[in-house]
Short mmCIF file of C-alpha atoms in Angstrom, two decimals:
data_model
loop_
_atom_site.label_atom_id
_atom_site.label_comp_id
_atom_site.label_asym_id
_atom_site.label_seq_id
_atom_site.Cartn_x
_atom_site.Cartn_y
_atom_site.Cartn_z
CA UNK S 862 -35.94 75.06 19.84
CA UNK S 863 -32.57 76.64 20.50
CA UNK S 864 -30.05 74.18 21.90
CA UNK S 865 -27.16 76.44 22.89
CA UNK S 866 -26.93 78.80 25.84
CA UNK S 867 -24.02 81.26 26.00
CA UNK S 868 -22.95 82.74 29.35
CA UNK S 869 -20.10 85.21 29.86
CA UNK S 870 -18.32 86.81 32.77
CA UNK S 871 -18.26 90.63 32.86
CA UNK S 872 -14.84 91.10 31.22
CA UNK S 873 -15.55 88.44 28.64
CA UNK S 874 -18.84 90.13 27.82
CA UNK S 875 -17.07 93.46 27.27
CA UNK S 876 -14.74 91.71 24.84
CA UNK S 877 -17.62 90.07 22.97
CA UNK S 878 -19.47 93.38 22.70
CA UNK S 879 -16.43 95.12 21.20
CA UNK S 880 -14.92 92.36 19.08
CA UNK S 881 -17.13 89.32 18.90
CA UNK S 882 -14.88 86.28 19.29
CA UNK S 883 -11.99 85.25 17.09
CA UNK S 884 -10.01 82.02 17.48
CA UNK S 885 -6.91 84.06 18.34
CA UNK S 886 -8.68 85.47 21.42
CA UNK S 887 -8.75 82.13 23.24
CA UNK S 888 -5.97 81.29 25.67
CA UNK S 889 -7.54 78.57 27.84
CA UNK S 890 -10.08 75.80 27.27
CA UNK S 891 -11.23 73.92 30.40
CA UNK S 892 -12.95 70.53 30.24
CA UNK S 893 -14.98 69.33 33.21
CA UNK S 894 -15.32 66.02 34.94
CA UNK S 895 -18.79 64.54 34.66
CA UNK S 896 -18.50 61.15 33.00
CA UNK S 897 -21.00 60.48 30.19
CA UNK S 898 -22.31 64.06 30.35
CA UNK S 899 -19.17 65.05 28.44
CA UNK S 900 -20.41 63.08 25.42
CA UNK S 901 -22.82 65.90 24.64
CA UNK S 902 -19.84 68.14 23.80
CA UNK S 903 -18.41 65.95 21.01
CA UNK S 904 -19.65 68.06 18.06
CA UNK S 905 -18.47 71.27 19.76
CA UNK S 906 -15.05 69.72 20.33
CA UNK S 907 -14.80 68.64 16.69
CA UNK S 908 -15.78 72.10 15.45
CA UNK S 909 -13.58 74.07 17.85
CA UNK S 910 -10.43 71.96 17.47
CA UNK S 911 -11.00 70.74 13.94
CA UNK S 912 -12.20 73.88 12.16
CA UNK S 913 -12.11 77.01 14.27
CA UNK S 914 -8.96 77.08 16.42
CA UNK S 915 -6.69 76.03 13.48
CA UNK S 916 -7.39 79.48 11.99
CA UNK S 917 -5.12 80.96 14.70
CA UNK S 918 -1.61 80.26 15.91
CA UNK S 919 -1.36 81.33 19.58
CA UNK S 920 -0.57 78.83 22.37
CA UNK S 921 -3.69 77.49 24.09
CA UNK S 922 -3.78 75.84 27.52
CA UNK S 923 -6.08 72.81 27.74
CA UNK S 924 -7.09 72.00 31.33
CA UNK S 925 -9.02 68.81 32.00
CA UNK S 926 -10.23 66.53 34.77
CA UNK S 927 -11.63 63.02 34.33
CA UNK S 928 -13.43 62.72 30.97
CA UNK S 929 -12.39 66.33 30.38
CA UNK S 930 -8.74 65.27 30.58
CA UNK S 931 -9.43 62.51 28.05
CA UNK S 932 -11.09 65.04 25.73
CA UNK S 933 -8.27 67.56 26.00
CA UNK S 934 -5.57 64.93 25.47
CA UNK S 935 -7.50 63.85 22.37
CA UNK S 936 -7.46 67.44 21.09
CA UNK S 937 -3.65 67.23 21.06
CA UNK S 938 -3.62 64.29 18.65
CA UNK S 939 -3.03 64.74 14.95
CA UNK S 940 -6.28 64.49 12.97
CA UNK S 941 -8.18 65.36 16.11
CA UNK S 942 -11.63 65.21 14.50
CA UNK S 943 -11.23 61.50 13.77
CA UNK S 944 -9.79 61.02 17.27
CA UNK S 945 -12.81 62.72 18.87
CA UNK S 946 -15.13 60.51 16.82
CA UNK S 947 -13.31 57.45 18.09
CA UNK S 948 -13.43 58.70 21.70
CA UNK S 949 -17.20 59.11 21.39
CA UNK S 950 -17.61 55.66 19.86
CA UNK S 951 -15.39 53.92 22.40
CA UNK S 952 -17.02 55.63 25.38
CA UNK S 953 -20.56 54.88 24.20
CA UNK S 954 -19.84 51.22 23.48
CA UNK S 955 -17.84 50.43 26.60
CA UNK S 956 -19.14 47.34 28.34
CA UNK S 957 -18.28 45.65 31.63
CA UNK S 958 -18.97 42.21 33.04
CA UNK S 959 -21.30 42.18 36.02
CA UNK S 960 -20.72 39.70 38.85
CA UNK S 961 -23.70 37.34 39.37
CA UNK S 962 -26.52 39.12 41.18
CA UNK S 963 -24.78 42.52 41.07
CA UNK S 964 -25.79 45.72 39.28
CA UNK S 965 -22.26 47.12 39.15
CA UNK S 966 -18.94 45.68 38.02
CA UNK S 967 -16.06 45.55 40.48
CA UNK S 968 -13.67 48.49 40.69
CA UNK S 969 -10.78 46.20 39.80
CA UNK S 970 -12.54 45.05 36.62
CA UNK S 971 -13.43 48.59 35.54
CA UNK S 972 -9.88 49.82 36.16
CA UNK S 973 -8.34 46.93 34.24
CA UNK S 974 -10.70 47.37 31.27
CA UNK S 975 -10.36 51.15 31.25
CA UNK S 976 -6.56 50.93 31.32
CA UNK S 977 -6.63 48.61 28.32
CA UNK S 978 -8.91 51.04 26.49
CA UNK S 979 -6.50 53.92 27.12
CA UNK S 980 -3.59 51.82 25.89
CA UNK S 981 -5.50 51.00 22.72
CA UNK S 982 -6.51 54.63 22.21
CA UNK S 983 -3.16 56.36 22.83
CA UNK S 984 -0.72 53.51 22.26
CA UNK S 985 2.14 54.72 20.08
CA UNK S 986 0.69 58.26 20.00
CA UNK S 987 1.65 59.75 23.35
CA UNK S 988 4.41 61.82 21.73
CA UNK S 989 1.77 63.46 19.53
CA UNK S 990 0.01 64.65 22.67
CA UNK S 991 3.12 65.85 24.48
CA UNK S 992 4.76 67.59 21.53
CA UNK S 993 1.80 69.50 20.13
CA UNK S 994 3.21 72.79 18.79
CA UNK S 995 0.40 74.93 20.25
CA UNK S 996 -1.51 73.12 22.95
CA UNK S 997 -0.27 72.92 26.55
CA UNK S 998 -2.05 70.06 28.25
CA UNK S 999 -2.78 70.08 32.00
CA UNK S 1000 -4.27 66.90 33.51
CA UNK S 1001 -5.73 67.37 36.98
CA UNK S 1002 -5.69 64.57 39.54
CA UNK S 1003 -6.53 64.32 43.24
CA UNK S 1004 -3.78 62.88 45.46
CA UNK S 1005 -4.77 61.40 48.80
CA UNK S 1006 -3.05 62.46 52.00
CA UNK S 1007 -2.85 60.79 55.42
CA UNK S 1008 -5.71 58.23 55.61
CA UNK S 1009 -6.14 58.57 51.86
CA UNK S 1010 -2.44 58.08 51.15
CA UNK S 1011 -3.13 54.52 50.02
CA UNK S 1012 -6.35 52.85 48.96
CA UNK S 1013 -7.70 50.66 51.76
CA UNK S 1014 -11.04 48.99 52.39
CA UNK S 1015 -11.60 50.79 55.71
CA UNK S 1016 -9.30 53.83 55.65
CA UNK S 1017 -10.48 55.07 52.25
CA UNK S 1018 -14.19 55.40 53.15
CA UNK S 1019 -13.22 57.03 56.46
CA UNK S 1020 -10.87 59.41 54.66
CA UNK S 1021 -13.52 60.48 52.19
CA UNK S 1022 -15.98 60.98 55.03
CA UNK S 1023 -13.41 63.28 56.65
CA UNK S 1024 -12.90 65.10 53.34
CA UNK S 1025 -16.66 65.56 52.95
CA UNK S 1026 -17.14 66.98 56.44
CA UNK S 1027 -14.08 69.23 56.20
CA UNK S 1028 -15.08 70.52 52.77
CA UNK S 1029 -18.51 71.44 54.07
CA UNK S 1030 -16.86 73.83 56.53
CA UNK S 1031 -14.37 75.30 54.04
CA UNK S 1032 -13.22 74.07 50.65
CA UNK S 1033 -9.56 74.92 51.20
CA UNK S 1034 -9.51 72.88 54.43
CA UNK S 1035 -10.18 69.75 52.39
CA UNK S 1036 -6.51 70.01 51.41
CA UNK S 1037 -5.74 68.16 54.63
CA UNK S 1038 -7.17 65.06 52.93
CA UNK S 1039 -6.65 65.59 49.22
CA UNK S 1040 -4.42 67.83 47.15
CA UNK S 1041 -4.61 68.91 43.53
CA UNK S 1042 -1.76 67.51 41.43
CA UNK S 1043 -1.52 68.84 37.88
CA UNK S 1044 0.45 66.95 35.24
CA UNK S 1045 1.54 69.49 32.61
CA UNK S 1046 3.15 69.02 29.23
CA UNK S 1047 6.41 70.73 28.34
CA UNK S 1048 6.50 74.22 26.86
CA UNK S 1049 9.34 74.18 24.32
CA UNK S 1050 9.05 77.94 23.81
CA UNK S 1051 10.39 78.55 27.34
CA UNK S 1052 14.06 77.41 27.57
CA UNK S 1053 14.81 75.53 30.75
CA UNK S 1054 11.19 75.22 31.83
CA UNK S 1055 10.34 71.87 33.36
CA UNK S 1056 6.74 72.13 32.14
CA UNK S 1057 4.25 74.70 30.90
CA UNK S 1058 3.23 77.36 33.40
CA UNK S 1059 -0.21 76.84 34.87
CA UNK S 1060 -2.82 79.17 33.35
CA UNK S 1061 -4.50 79.65 36.72
CA UNK S 1062 -3.57 80.67 40.24
CA UNK S 1063 -3.04 78.04 42.91
CA UNK S 1064 -3.54 79.98 46.13
CA UNK S 1065 -7.16 78.77 46.29
CA UNK S 1066 -6.25 75.18 47.16
CA UNK S 1067 -3.27 72.98 48.00
CA UNK S 1068 -1.57 72.27 44.63
CA UNK S 1069 1.46 70.53 43.12
CA UNK S 1070 2.61 70.50 39.50
CA UNK S 1071 4.42 67.60 37.80
CA UNK S 1072 5.83 67.35 34.30
CA UNK S 1073 3.73 65.13 32.03
CA UNK S 1074 5.92 62.64 30.18
CA UNK S 1075 5.70 59.44 28.19
CA UNK S 1076 6.56 57.58 31.42
CA UNK S 1077 3.56 58.88 33.37
CA UNK S 1078 0.98 59.91 30.74
CA UNK S 1079 -1.16 56.75 30.87
CA UNK S 1080 -1.08 56.58 34.67
CA UNK S 1081 -1.90 60.27 35.08
CA UNK S 1082 -4.79 60.10 32.63
CA UNK S 1083 -6.23 56.96 34.22
CA UNK S 1084 -5.87 58.51 37.67
CA UNK S 1085 -7.73 61.62 36.53
CA UNK S 1086 -10.63 59.36 35.48
CA UNK S 1087 -10.57 57.07 38.55
CA UNK S 1088 -13.80 57.78 40.41
CA UNK S 1089 -13.47 56.59 44.03
CA UNK S 1090 -15.12 53.22 44.66
CA UNK S 1091 -15.98 52.90 40.93
CA UNK S 1092 -12.37 52.50 39.80
CA UNK S 1093 -9.28 51.76 41.83
CA UNK S 1094 -6.83 54.51 42.71
CA UNK S 1095 -3.61 54.72 40.71
CA UNK S 1096 -0.60 54.47 43.03
CA UNK S 1097 2.89 55.95 42.76
CA UNK S 1098 2.78 57.66 39.38
CA UNK S 1099 6.31 58.02 37.90
CA UNK S 1100 7.82 61.44 38.54
CA UNK S 1101 5.11 62.41 41.04
CA UNK S 1102 4.92 62.31 44.84
CA UNK S 1103 4.10 58.79 46.10
CA UNK S 1104 0.59 57.88 47.09
CA UNK S 1105 -2.89 57.18 45.78
CA UNK S 1106 -4.30 59.29 42.94
CA UNK S 1107 -7.99 59.59 42.13
CA UNK S 1108 -10.34 61.46 39.83
CA UNK S 1109 -9.39 65.08 39.26
CA UNK S 1110 -13.03 66.02 39.63
CA UNK S 1111 -12.89 65.46 43.38
CA UNK S 1112 -10.80 68.58 43.87
CA UNK S 1113 -11.85 70.33 40.63
CA UNK S 1114 -15.19 69.08 39.39
CA UNK S 1115 -15.88 71.91 36.95
CA UNK S 1116 -12.50 73.66 37.11
CA UNK S 1117 -13.61 76.78 38.95
CA UNK S 1118 -10.06 78.13 38.91
CA UNK S 1119 -8.47 81.57 39.16
CA UNK S 1120 -7.70 81.87 35.46
CA UNK S 1121 -5.01 84.43 34.67
CA UNK S 1122 -1.25 84.96 34.73
CA UNK S 1123 0.26 83.23 37.72
CA UNK S 1124 -2.67 83.90 40.03
CA UNK S 1125 -0.84 86.69 41.87
CA UNK S 1126 -2.89 89.66 40.68
CA UNK S 1127 -5.66 91.34 42.63
CA UNK S 1128 -8.45 89.52 40.80
CA UNK S 1129 -7.07 86.12 41.61
CA UNK S 1130 -6.64 87.02 45.26
CA UNK S 1131 -10.30 88.01 45.32
CA UNK S 1132 -11.22 84.78 43.53
CA UNK S 1133 -9.23 82.77 46.05
CA UNK S 1134 -11.25 84.25 48.87
CA UNK S 1135 -14.54 83.96 47.00
CA UNK S 1136 -14.40 80.24 46.25
CA UNK S 1137 -15.96 78.49 49.22
CA UNK S 1138 -17.41 81.55 50.91
CA UNK S 1139 -21.07 82.18 51.70
CA UNK S 1140 -23.59 83.84 49.39
CA UNK S 1141 -23.64 87.01 51.52
CA UNK S 1142 -19.87 87.17 51.62
CA UNK S 1143 -19.73 86.76 47.86
CA UNK S 1144 -21.60 90.03 47.35
CA UNK S 1145 -18.92 91.87 49.32
CA UNK S 1146 -16.12 90.20 47.38
CA UNK S 1147 -17.71 91.06 44.02
CA UNK S 1148 -17.92 94.67 45.15
CA UNK S 1149 -14.27 94.44 46.19
CA UNK S 1150 -13.43 93.15 42.71
CA UNK S 1151 -15.24 96.06 41.07
CA UNK S 1152 -13.34 98.53 43.25
CA UNK S 1153 -10.06 96.90 42.27
CA UNK S 1154 -10.81 97.33 38.56
CA UNK S 1155 -12.02 100.89 39.08
CA UNK S 1156 -8.76 101.68 40.84
CA UNK S 1157 -6.88 100.80 37.68
CA UNK S 1158 -5.43 97.47 38.76
CA UNK S 1159 -5.49 95.40 35.58
CA UNK S 1160 -6.62 91.83 36.29
CA UNK S 1161 -4.12 89.22 35.17
CA UNK S 1162 -6.36 87.39 32.70
CA UNK S 1163 -4.35 86.94 29.52
CA UNK S 1164 -7.04 85.68 27.18
CA UNK S 1165 -10.60 84.49 26.86
CA UNK S 1166 -11.36 81.25 28.67
CA UNK S 1167 -13.69 79.35 26.32
CA UNK S 1168 -15.56 76.64 28.17
CA UNK S 1169 -17.75 74.06 26.38
CA UNK S 1170 -19.65 72.65 29.35
CA UNK S 1171 -22.71 70.50 29.98
CA UNK S 1172 -24.22 73.15 32.29
CA UNK S 1173 -23.61 76.85 32.78
CA UNK S 1174 -22.80 76.68 36.50
CA UNK S 1175 -19.15 76.03 37.35
CA UNK S 1176 -19.05 73.98 40.57
CA UNK S 1177 -15.62 73.96 42.30
CA UNK S 1178 -15.30 70.38 43.59
CA UNK S 1179 -17.22 67.11 43.38
CA UNK S 1180 -18.10 67.34 47.07
CA UNK S 1181 -19.60 70.78 46.42
CA UNK S 1182 -22.45 69.42 44.28
CA UNK S 1183 -24.91 69.70 47.16
CA UNK S 1184 -23.56 73.04 48.44
CA UNK S 1185 -25.60 75.43 46.29
CA UNK S 1186 -23.87 78.57 47.60
CA UNK S 1187 -20.66 77.39 45.91
CA UNK S 1188 -22.33 77.16 42.49
CA UNK S 1189 -22.29 80.91 41.95
CA UNK S 1190 -19.84 82.65 39.65
CA UNK S 1191 -16.92 84.45 41.29
CA UNK S 1192 -14.38 86.96 39.92
CA UNK S 1193 -12.23 83.94 38.99
CA UNK S 1194 -14.54 83.48 36.00
CA UNK S 1195 -14.69 87.08 34.81
CA UNK S 1196 -13.00 86.30 31.50
CA UNK S 1197 -14.90 83.09 30.80
CA UNK S 1198 -17.40 82.26 28.05
CA UNK S 1199 -19.45 79.13 28.79
CA UNK S 1200 -21.21 77.19 26.04
CA UNK S 1201 -23.84 74.83 27.46
CA UNK S 1202 -27.05 73.09 26.42
CA UNK S 1203 -30.39 74.74 27.14
CA UNK S 1204 -32.34 72.92 29.87
CA UNK S 1205 -35.44 72.89 27.62
CA UNK S 1206 -33.43 71.27 24.83
CA UNK S 1207 -32.02 68.69 27.27
CA UNK S 1208 -35.56 67.65 28.19
CA UNK S 1209 -36.12 66.68 24.54
CA UNK S 1210 -33.22 64.17 24.63
CA UNK S 1211 -33.70 60.43 25.24
CA UNK S 1212 -34.82 59.93 28.86
CA UNK S 1213 -35.23 63.75 29.05
CA UNK S 1214 -31.69 64.19 30.38
CA UNK S 1215 -28.02 64.15 29.49
CA UNK S 1216 -26.25 60.78 29.49
CA UNK S 1217 -24.90 60.06 32.97
CA UNK S 1218 -23.33 57.30 35.05
CA UNK S 1219 -26.72 56.23 36.43
CA UNK S 1220 -27.45 54.84 32.98
CA UNK S 1221 -25.01 52.00 33.62
CA UNK S 1222 -27.19 50.68 36.46
CA UNK S 1223 -30.47 51.72 34.79
CA UNK S 1224 -29.77 49.63 31.69
CA UNK S 1225 -27.77 46.95 33.49
CA UNK S 1226 -26.63 44.29 31.04
CA UNK S 1227 -28.61 45.85 28.16
CA UNK S 1228 -25.63 47.81 26.89
CA UNK S 1229 -27.20 48.04 23.42
CA UNK S 1230 -30.17 50.04 24.74
CA UNK S 1231 -27.85 52.32 26.71
CA UNK S 1232 -25.69 52.89 23.63
CA UNK S 1233 -28.78 53.67 21.56
CA UNK S 1234 -29.93 56.32 24.05
CA UNK S 1235 -26.47 57.89 24.19
CA UNK S 1236 -26.17 57.88 20.40
CA UNK S 1237 -29.48 59.71 20.21
CA UNK S 1238 -28.17 62.40 22.55
CA UNK S 1239 -24.82 62.81 20.78
CA UNK S 1240 -26.49 62.97 17.39
CA UNK S 1241 -28.84 65.71 18.59
CA UNK S 1242 -25.91 67.67 20.06
CA UNK S 1243 -24.69 68.58 16.57
CA UNK S 1244 -27.17 71.43 16.94
CA UNK S 1245 -24.96 72.92 19.69
CA UNK S 1246 -21.99 73.17 17.31
CA UNK S 1247 -24.12 74.51 14.45
CA UNK S 1248 -25.60 77.28 16.60
CA UNK S 1249 -22.16 78.23 17.96
CA UNK S 1250 -20.74 78.47 14.43
CA UNK S 1251 -23.68 80.70 13.46
CA UNK S 1252 -23.14 82.95 16.48
CA UNK S 1253 -19.46 83.38 15.64
CA UNK S 1254 -20.36 84.55 12.16
CA UNK S 1255 -23.10 86.91 13.37
CA UNK S 1256 -22.54 87.72 17.07
CA UNK S 1257 -25.79 88.50 18.86
CA UNK S 1258 -25.26 89.91 22.35
CA UNK S 1259 -28.93 89.38 23.08
CA UNK S 1260 -28.15 85.66 23.22
CA UNK S 1261 -25.35 86.12 25.79
CA UNK S 1262 -26.41 85.70 29.42
CA UNK S 1263 -24.49 86.75 32.56
CA UNK S 1264 -22.42 83.95 34.05
#
C-alpha cells in the first residue's frame, strides 16, 4: 500500500511537470499545528533537512505554529537529524501527573513541565537556531485582545466564545479578539533589517511581527504551543506587545497564508479575499485569479512552498475545523506542494488513526501503552520519506493530485 499522497497547486504542478523538484527550488516550508499528529512527519523532516535540502544553498523560510514551530526550530539546530530524533523521543515519552479522580492534568502543571522540557531541549543552543546561515525561522503565536488580553477564569472562556462566533461570520473579523504575532529570526544578509521579511502577505488577517531573540525565544515557542485551557497563556513576552499569547494554531492552524513576496501582488489580494469566503464565492475568485495570470500579471510567489503535512487540506484557523467551506484550496496555495499520508495507509496504523491529543485521555495513566502506539505510527511513517525520495529521483506526475 502506498503511504504518500502528493498534492500541488496549479503553478507548482506546472513547475513539477517541467522540472521535477530540486532542493534549490524550495523557498518556504510551513509546519502546521496539530499536536501529536506532527509526529508522523518525523522521517520526512529528517530526510528533507538532513539529506535533501543540504544539497542547495538558497535561503529558506521556515514557518511554524505549535508543534510545527517546535519542528522548524529543531531544523535550525546543528546536526538536525539527531535533534529531530530527540524531539520525537521526548514528545512520545512525555508524561504528566493526573490529579486524583481526573482524566487530565492541570494547565499549570502541563505548562510548567513543558517549559522545563523546552529548556532542556534548547538550553545553550538558542544561538544555533537564531544564527542559522540559511534558515529564516518564523514562529506564529496568537495574542489576545480586549477580553483575551489577560488569561482569566471567566473572561477567557467568554472571549473565546466571542472569537468563535465572530469567526463563523468572517475569519478576518476574529481579529477583534485575537491577532497573529510572528516572531522572526534576523536576516543577516539584509543590512539594517530588524528581522527577516515575512514570506507571506498579511492583508488577510490582523498581524504583527517581532524580532526573535535569545531573550524571547523560549517564551515565544512555548506560547506558540500553548493550547487554550490545556496550557496556560504566556504573558508579556520580551520585545513584544504586552498581553496573553496562546497557540499559533488558533489564528493559523494549517498556515493557509498568502505565500509570495510581500503579499502585495494580485494573487495575494485574491487570496486575501478568498480565505473565509463561501464555496460559491470561491469559484468566482478562482476565475478572477486565472484572468489575472492570463493578463500577464506575474504572481509574487518566489519559490516552491514545500509542505509536509498530516493531511492534504490546509485549514486556515483552529476555529475553522468545523467550517468545511474554508477547507478548500485558494489561490494563496498555487505554488504549494503538500506531502501527506494516504487515508488508507492511516487506517493501517495503531488505532486506525494518526496519533492525536485524545490519546492522552484514552490511555490515561498508561503512558507506556500510549507511547507504544505512537512508536508504531512513527516507525511506519518511514515509508512516507522513502516514497518521497523515490519520487524525487523518478518524478511521476500521475502520482500528483490537484490541491
